[in-house]
XYZ file of N, CA and C in Angstrom:
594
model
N -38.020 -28.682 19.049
C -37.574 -27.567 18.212
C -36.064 -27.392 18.341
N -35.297 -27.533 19.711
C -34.022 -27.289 20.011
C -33.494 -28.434 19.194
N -34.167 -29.773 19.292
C -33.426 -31.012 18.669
C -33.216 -30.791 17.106
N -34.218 -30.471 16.420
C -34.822 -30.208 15.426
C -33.509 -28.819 14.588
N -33.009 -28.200 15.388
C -32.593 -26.769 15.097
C -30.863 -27.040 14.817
N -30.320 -27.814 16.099
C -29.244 -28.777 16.530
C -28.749 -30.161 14.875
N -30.112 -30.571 14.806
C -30.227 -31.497 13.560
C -29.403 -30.700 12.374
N -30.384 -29.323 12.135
C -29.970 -29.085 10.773
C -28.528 -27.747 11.287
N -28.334 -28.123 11.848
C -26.917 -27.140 11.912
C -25.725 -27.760 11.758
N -25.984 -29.604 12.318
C -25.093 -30.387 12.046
C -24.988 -30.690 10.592
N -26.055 -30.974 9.924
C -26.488 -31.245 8.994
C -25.700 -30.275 7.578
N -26.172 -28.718 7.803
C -25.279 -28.251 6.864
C -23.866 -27.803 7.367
N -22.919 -28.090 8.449
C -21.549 -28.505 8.806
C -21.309 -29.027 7.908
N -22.149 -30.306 7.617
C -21.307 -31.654 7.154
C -21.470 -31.589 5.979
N -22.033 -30.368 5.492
C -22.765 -30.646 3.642
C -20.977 -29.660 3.618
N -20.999 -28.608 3.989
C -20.185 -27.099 4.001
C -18.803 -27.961 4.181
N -18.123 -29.158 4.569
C -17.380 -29.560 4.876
C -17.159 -31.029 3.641
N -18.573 -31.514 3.490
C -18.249 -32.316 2.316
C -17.736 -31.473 1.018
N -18.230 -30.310 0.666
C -18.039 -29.868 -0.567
C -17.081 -29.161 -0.094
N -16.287 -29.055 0.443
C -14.803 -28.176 0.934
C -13.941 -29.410 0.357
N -13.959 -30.675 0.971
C -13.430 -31.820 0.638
C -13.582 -32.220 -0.831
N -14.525 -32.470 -1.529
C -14.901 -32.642 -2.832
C -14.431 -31.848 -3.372
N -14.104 -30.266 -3.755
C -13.066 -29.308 -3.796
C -11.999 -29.538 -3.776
N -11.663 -30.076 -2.841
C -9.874 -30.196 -2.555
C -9.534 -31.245 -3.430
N -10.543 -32.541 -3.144
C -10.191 -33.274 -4.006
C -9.914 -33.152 -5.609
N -11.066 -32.388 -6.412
C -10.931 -31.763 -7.621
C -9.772 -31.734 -7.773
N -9.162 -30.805 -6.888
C -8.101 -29.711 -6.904
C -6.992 -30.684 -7.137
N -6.855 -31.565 -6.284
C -5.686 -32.502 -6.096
C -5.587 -33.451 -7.109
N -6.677 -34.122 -7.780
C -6.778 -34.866 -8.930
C -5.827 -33.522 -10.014
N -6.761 -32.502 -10.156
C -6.053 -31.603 -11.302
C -4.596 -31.406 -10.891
N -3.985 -31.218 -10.048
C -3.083 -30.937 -9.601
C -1.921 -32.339 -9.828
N -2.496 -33.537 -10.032
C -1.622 -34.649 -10.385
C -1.185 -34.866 -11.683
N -2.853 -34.032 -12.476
C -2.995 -34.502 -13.888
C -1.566 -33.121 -14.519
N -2.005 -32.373 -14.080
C -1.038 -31.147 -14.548
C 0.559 -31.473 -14.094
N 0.987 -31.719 -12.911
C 2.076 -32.111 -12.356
C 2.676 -33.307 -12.848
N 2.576 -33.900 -14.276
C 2.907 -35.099 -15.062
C 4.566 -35.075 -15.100
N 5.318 -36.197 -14.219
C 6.311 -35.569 -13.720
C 7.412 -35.956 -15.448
N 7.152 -35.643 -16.234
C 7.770 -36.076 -17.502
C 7.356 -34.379 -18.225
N 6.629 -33.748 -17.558
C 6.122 -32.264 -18.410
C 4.706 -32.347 -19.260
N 4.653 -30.685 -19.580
C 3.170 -30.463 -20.039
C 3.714 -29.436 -20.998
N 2.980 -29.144 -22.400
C 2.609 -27.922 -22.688
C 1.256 -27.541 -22.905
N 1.553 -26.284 -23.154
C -0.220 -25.763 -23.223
C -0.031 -24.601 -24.399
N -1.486 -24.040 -24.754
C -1.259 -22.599 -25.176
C -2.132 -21.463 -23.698
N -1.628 -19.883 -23.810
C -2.646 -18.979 -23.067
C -2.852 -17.943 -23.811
N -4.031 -17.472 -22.804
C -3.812 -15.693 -22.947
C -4.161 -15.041 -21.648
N -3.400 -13.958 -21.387
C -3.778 -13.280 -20.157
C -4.246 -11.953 -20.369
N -5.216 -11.702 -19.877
C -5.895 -10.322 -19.947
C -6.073 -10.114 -18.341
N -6.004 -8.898 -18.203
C -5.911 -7.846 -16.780
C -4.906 -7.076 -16.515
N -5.231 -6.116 -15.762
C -3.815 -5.169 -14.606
C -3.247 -4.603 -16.228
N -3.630 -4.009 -17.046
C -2.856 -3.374 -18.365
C -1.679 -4.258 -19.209
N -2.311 -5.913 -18.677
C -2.011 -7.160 -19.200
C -2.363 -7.470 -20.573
N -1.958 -8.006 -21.526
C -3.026 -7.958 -22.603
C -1.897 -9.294 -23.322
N -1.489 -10.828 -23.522
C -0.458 -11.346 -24.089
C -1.033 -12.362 -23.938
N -1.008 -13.438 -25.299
C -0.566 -14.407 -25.505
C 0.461 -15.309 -26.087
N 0.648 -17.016 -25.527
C 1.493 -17.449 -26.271
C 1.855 -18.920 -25.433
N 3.297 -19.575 -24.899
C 3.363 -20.959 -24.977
C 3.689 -21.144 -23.469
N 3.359 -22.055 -23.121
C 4.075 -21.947 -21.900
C 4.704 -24.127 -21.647
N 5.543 -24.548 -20.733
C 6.088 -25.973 -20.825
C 6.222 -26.207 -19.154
N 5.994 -26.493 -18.878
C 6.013 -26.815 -17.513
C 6.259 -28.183 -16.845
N 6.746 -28.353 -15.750
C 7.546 -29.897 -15.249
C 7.376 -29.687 -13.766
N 6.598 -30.067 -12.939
C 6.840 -29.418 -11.215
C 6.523 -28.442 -11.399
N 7.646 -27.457 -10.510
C 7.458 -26.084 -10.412
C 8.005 -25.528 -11.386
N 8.886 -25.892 -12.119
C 9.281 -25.107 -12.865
C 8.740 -24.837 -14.451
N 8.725 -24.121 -15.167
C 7.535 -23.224 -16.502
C 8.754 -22.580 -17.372
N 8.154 -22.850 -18.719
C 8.923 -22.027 -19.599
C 7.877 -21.294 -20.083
N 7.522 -20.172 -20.769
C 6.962 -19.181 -21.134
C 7.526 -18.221 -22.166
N 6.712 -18.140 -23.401
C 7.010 -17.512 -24.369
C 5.596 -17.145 -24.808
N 5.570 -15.712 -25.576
C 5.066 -14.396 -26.069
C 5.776 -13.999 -26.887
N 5.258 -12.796 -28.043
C 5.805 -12.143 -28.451
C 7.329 -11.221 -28.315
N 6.692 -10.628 -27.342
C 6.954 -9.664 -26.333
C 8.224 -10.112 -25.417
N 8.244 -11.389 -24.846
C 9.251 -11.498 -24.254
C 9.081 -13.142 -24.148
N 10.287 -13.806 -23.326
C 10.645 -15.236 -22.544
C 10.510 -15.614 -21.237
N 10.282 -16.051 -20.328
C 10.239 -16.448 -19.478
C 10.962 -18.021 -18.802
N 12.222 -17.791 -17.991
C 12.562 -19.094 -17.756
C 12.330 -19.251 -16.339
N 11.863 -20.509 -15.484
C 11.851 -20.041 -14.170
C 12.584 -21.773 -13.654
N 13.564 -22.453 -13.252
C 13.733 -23.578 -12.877
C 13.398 -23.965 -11.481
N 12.604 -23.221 -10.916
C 11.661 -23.868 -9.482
C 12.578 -22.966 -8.479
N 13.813 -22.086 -8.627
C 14.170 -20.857 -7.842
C 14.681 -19.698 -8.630
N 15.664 -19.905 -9.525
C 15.693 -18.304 -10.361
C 14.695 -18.310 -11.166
N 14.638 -17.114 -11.753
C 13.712 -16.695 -13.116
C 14.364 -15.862 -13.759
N 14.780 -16.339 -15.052
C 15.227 -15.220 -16.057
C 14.071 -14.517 -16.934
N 14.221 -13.641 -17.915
C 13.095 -12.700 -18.054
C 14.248 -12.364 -19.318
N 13.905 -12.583 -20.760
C 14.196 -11.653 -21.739
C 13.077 -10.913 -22.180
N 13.432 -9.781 -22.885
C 12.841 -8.668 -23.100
C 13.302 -8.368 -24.815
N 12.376 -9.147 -25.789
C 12.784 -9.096 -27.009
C 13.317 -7.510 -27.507
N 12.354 -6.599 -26.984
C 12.516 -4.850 -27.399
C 13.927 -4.468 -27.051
N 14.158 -4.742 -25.736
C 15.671 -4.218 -25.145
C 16.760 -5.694 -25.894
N 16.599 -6.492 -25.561
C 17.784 -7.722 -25.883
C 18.405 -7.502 -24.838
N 17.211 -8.008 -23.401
C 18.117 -8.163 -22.181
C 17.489 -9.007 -21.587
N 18.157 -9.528 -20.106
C 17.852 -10.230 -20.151
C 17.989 -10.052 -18.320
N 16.817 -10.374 -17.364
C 16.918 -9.863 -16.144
C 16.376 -11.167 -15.167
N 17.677 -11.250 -14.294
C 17.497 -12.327 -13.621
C 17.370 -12.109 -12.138
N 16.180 -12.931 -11.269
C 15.230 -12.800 -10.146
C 15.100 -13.913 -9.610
N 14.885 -13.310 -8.335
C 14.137 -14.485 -7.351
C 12.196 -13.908 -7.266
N 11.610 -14.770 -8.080
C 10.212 -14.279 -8.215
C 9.110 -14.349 -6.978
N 8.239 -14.016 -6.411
C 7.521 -14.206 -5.369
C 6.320 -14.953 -5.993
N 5.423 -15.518 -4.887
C 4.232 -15.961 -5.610
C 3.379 -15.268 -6.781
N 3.560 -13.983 -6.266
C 2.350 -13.338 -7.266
C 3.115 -12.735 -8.898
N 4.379 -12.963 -8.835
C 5.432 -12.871 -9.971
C 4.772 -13.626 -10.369
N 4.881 -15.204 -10.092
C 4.755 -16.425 -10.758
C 3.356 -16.853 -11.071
N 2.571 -16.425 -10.339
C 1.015 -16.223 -11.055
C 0.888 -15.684 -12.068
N 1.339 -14.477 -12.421
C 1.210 -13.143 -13.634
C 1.563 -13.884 -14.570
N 2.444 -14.784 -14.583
C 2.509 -15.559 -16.306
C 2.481 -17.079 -16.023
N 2.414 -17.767 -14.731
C 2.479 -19.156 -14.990
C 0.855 -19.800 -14.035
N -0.102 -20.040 -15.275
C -1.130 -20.427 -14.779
C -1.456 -21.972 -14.132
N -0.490 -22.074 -13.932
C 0.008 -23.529 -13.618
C 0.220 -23.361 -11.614
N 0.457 -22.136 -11.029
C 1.192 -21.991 -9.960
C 0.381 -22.472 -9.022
N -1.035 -22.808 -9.405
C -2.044 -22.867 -8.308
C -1.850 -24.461 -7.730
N -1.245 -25.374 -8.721
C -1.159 -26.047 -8.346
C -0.154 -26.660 -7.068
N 0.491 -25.607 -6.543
C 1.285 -25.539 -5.705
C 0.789 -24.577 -4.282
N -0.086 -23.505 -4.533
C -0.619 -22.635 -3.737
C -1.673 -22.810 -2.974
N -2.188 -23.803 -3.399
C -3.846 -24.265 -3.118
C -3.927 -24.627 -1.733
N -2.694 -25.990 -1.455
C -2.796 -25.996 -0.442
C -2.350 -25.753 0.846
N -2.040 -24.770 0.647
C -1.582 -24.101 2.308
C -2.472 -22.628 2.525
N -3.364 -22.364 3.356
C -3.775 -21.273 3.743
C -4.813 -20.268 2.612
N -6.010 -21.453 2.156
C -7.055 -21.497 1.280
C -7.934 -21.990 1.612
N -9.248 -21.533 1.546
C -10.584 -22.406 1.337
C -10.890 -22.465 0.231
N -12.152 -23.265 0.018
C -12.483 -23.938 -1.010
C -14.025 -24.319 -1.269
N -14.666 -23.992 -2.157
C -16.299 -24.423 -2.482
C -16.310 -24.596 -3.800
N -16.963 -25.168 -4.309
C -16.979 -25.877 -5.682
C -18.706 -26.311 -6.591
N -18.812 -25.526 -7.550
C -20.036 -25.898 -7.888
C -19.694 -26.434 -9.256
N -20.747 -26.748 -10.195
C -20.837 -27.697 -11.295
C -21.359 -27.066 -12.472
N -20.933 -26.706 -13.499
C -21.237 -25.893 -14.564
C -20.815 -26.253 -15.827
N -22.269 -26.845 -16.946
C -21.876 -26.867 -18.482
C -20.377 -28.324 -18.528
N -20.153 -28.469 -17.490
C -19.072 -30.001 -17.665
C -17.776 -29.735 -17.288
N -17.693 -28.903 -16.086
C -16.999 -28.138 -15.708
C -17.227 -27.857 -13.983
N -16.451 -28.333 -13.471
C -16.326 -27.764 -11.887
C -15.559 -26.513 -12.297
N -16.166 -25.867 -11.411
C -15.621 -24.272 -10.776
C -15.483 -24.156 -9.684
N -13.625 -24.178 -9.217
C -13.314 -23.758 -7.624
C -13.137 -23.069 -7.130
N -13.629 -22.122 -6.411
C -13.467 -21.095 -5.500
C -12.289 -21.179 -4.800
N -11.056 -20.234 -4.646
C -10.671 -20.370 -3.293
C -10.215 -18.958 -2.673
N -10.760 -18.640 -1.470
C -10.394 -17.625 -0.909
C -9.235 -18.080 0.131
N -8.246 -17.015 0.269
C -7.500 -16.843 1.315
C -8.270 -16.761 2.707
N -7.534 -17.289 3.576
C -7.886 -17.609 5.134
C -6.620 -16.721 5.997
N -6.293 -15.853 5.357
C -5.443 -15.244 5.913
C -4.714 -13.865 4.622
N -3.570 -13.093 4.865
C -3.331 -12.271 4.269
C -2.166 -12.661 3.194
N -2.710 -12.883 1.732
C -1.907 -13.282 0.880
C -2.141 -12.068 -0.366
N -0.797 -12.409 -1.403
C -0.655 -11.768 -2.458
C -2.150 -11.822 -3.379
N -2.683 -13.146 -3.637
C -3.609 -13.686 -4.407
C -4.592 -13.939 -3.314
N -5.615 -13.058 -3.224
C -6.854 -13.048 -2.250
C -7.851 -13.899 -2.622
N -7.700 -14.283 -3.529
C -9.659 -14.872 -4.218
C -9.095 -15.542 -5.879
N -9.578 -17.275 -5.901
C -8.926 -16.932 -7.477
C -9.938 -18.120 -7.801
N -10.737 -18.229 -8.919
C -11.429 -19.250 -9.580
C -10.897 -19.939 -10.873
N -11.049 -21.598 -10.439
C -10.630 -21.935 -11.660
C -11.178 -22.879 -11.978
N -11.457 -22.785 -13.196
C -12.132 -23.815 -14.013
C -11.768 -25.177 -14.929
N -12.177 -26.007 -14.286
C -11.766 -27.442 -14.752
C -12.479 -28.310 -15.474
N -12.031 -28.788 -16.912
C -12.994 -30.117 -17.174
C -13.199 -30.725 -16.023
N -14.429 -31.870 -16.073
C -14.979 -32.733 -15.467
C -14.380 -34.259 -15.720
N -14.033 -34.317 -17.233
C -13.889 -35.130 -17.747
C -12.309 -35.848 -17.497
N -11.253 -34.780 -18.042
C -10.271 -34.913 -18.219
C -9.158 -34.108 -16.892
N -10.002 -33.332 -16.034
C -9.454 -32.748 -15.247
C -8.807 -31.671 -15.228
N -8.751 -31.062 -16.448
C -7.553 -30.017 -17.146
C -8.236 -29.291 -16.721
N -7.242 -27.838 -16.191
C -8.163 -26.432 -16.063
C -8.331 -25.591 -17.632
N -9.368 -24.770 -17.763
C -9.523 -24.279 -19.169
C -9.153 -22.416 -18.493
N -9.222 -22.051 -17.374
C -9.279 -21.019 -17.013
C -8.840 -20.872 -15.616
N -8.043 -20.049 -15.187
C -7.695 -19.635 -13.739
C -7.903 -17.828 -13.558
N -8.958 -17.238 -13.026
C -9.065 -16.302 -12.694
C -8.849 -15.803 -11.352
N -7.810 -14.791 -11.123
C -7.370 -14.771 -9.795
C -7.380 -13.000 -9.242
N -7.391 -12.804 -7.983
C -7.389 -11.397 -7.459
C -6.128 -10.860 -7.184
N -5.900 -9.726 -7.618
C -4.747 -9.391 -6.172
C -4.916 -8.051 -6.088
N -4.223 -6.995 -5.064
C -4.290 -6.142 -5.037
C -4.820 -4.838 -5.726
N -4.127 -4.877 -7.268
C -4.704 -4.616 -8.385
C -6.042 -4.541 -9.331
N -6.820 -5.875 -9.046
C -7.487 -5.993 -9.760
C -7.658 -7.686 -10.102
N -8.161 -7.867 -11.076
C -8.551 -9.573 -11.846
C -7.204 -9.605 -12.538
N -7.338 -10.692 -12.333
C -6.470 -11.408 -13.862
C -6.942 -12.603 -14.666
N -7.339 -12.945 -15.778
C -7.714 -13.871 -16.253
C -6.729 -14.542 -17.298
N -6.996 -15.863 -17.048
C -5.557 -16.549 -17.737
C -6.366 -17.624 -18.285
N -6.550 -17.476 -19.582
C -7.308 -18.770 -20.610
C -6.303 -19.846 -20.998
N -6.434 -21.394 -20.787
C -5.349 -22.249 -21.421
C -6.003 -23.024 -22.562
N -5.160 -23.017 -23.265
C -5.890 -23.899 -24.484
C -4.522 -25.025 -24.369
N -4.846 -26.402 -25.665
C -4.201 -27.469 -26.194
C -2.888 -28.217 -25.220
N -4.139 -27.934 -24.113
C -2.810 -28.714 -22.815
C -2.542 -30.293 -23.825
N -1.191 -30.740 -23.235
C -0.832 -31.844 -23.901
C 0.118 -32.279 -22.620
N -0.019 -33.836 -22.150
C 1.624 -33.840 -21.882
C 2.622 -34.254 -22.546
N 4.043 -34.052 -21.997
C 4.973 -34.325 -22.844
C 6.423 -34.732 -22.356
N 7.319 -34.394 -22.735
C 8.654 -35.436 -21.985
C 9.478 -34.160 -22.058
N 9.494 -33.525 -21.182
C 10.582 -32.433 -21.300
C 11.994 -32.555 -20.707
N 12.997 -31.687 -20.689
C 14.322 -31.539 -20.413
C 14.240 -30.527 -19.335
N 14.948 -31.115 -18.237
C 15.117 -29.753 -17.464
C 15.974 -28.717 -17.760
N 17.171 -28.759 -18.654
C 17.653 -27.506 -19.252
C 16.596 -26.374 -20.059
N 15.086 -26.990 -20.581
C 14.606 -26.373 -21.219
C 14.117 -25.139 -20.337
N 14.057 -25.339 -18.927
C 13.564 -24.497 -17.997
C 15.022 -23.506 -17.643
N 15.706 -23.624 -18.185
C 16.794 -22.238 -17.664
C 17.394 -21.996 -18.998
N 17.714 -20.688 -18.897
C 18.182 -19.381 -19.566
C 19.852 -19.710 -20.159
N 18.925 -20.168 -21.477
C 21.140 -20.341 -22.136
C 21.515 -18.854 -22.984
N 22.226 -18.973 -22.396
C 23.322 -17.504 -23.110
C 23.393 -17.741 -24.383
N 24.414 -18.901 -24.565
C 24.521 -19.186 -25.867
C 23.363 -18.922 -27.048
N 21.843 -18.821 -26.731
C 20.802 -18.834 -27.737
C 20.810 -17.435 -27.800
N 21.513 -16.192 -26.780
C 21.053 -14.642 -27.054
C 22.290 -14.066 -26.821
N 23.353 -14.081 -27.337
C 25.042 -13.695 -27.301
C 24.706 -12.269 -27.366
N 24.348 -11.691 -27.686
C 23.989 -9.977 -27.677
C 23.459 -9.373 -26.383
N 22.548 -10.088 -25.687
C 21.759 -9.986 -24.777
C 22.328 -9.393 -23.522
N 21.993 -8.053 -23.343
C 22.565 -7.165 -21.835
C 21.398 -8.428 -20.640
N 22.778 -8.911 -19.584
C 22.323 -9.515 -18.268
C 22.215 -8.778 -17.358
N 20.947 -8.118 -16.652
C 20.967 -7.614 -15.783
C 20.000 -8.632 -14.502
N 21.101 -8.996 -13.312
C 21.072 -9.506 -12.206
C 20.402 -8.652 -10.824
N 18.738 -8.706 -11.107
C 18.559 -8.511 -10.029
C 17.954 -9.273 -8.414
N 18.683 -9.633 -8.460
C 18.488 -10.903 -6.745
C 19.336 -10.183 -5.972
């Protein structure tokens, strides 16, 4: 009975540890396919936290361009500029992780792996990854959903303090981008009040 008890404790270790791994792996395949070091675009929408916007986003590494109605988003992998079509301004930051979650559904691919777990089940043609924090972070709990096929995520739903956030991507593509496209030219908003906050 002790042998017997010993058996299956090892037994689901190694299941609880394969699918942690099979997870990561997911993760890391998506994480190559998205990280196309020539660029990506996509379309979104984000709903949560009195969130409610869609629109484009271009991404290369870490760094994301982002456009809405409503406003711009430039981030080149350390500043982030921020226009604000209503005002015609334009506010420049050093963003934290959970900044860069709120509009770039792309960030996970950078977050995943340091100080996360991971479980992964199989749904309709679609892995779904779990990952909870293993410690005290901005983003506590966030699921995201990936073709099977092609690897692309279709959805990243994430926690934080607040509440959910859900971030739908549609017509990922890759593509050959410019790294100027990721920072903030004056020249395109000559009117535009700069307000510098770093």
């Amino acid at each position: 009975m002790v042998l017997w008890a010993l058996f299956a404790f090892h037994c689901s270790l190694f299941t609880s540890q394969t699918v942690a791994q099979t997870a990561k792996a997911v993760l890391d395949k998506t994480a190559s396919v998205v990280s196309n070091k020539s660029g990506a675009k996509a379309s979104f929408t984000i709903k949560g936290d009195q969130m409610n916007a869609s629109g484009t986003i271009a991404i290369k590494g870490r760094k994301f361009q982002a456009a809405t109605p409503q406003a711009s988003i430039w981030f080149d992998g350390k500043t982030q500029w921020t226009y604000l079509k209503k005002n015609d301004e334009v506010n420049i930051a050093t963003p934290s992780v959970e900044e860069q979650q709120a509009i770039n559904p792309y960030n996970f691919i950078n977050m995943y792996k340091n100080g996360y777990k991971y479980t992964m089940e199989k749904k309709n043609g679609h892995f779904i990854v779990h990952l909870t924090a293993s410690g005290k972070k901005s983003i506590s709990e966030m699921y995201i959903t990936i073709n099977q096929k092609s690897y692309v995520p279709s959805q990243v739903r994430y926690k934080t303090g607040k509440g959910w956030i859900i971030i739908d991507i549609r017509n990922f593509k890759a593509a050959s981008l410019a790294d100027g496209l990721f920072r903030f030219n004056a020249k395109d908003f000559p009117n535009a009040e700069v307000i510098d906050l770093r």
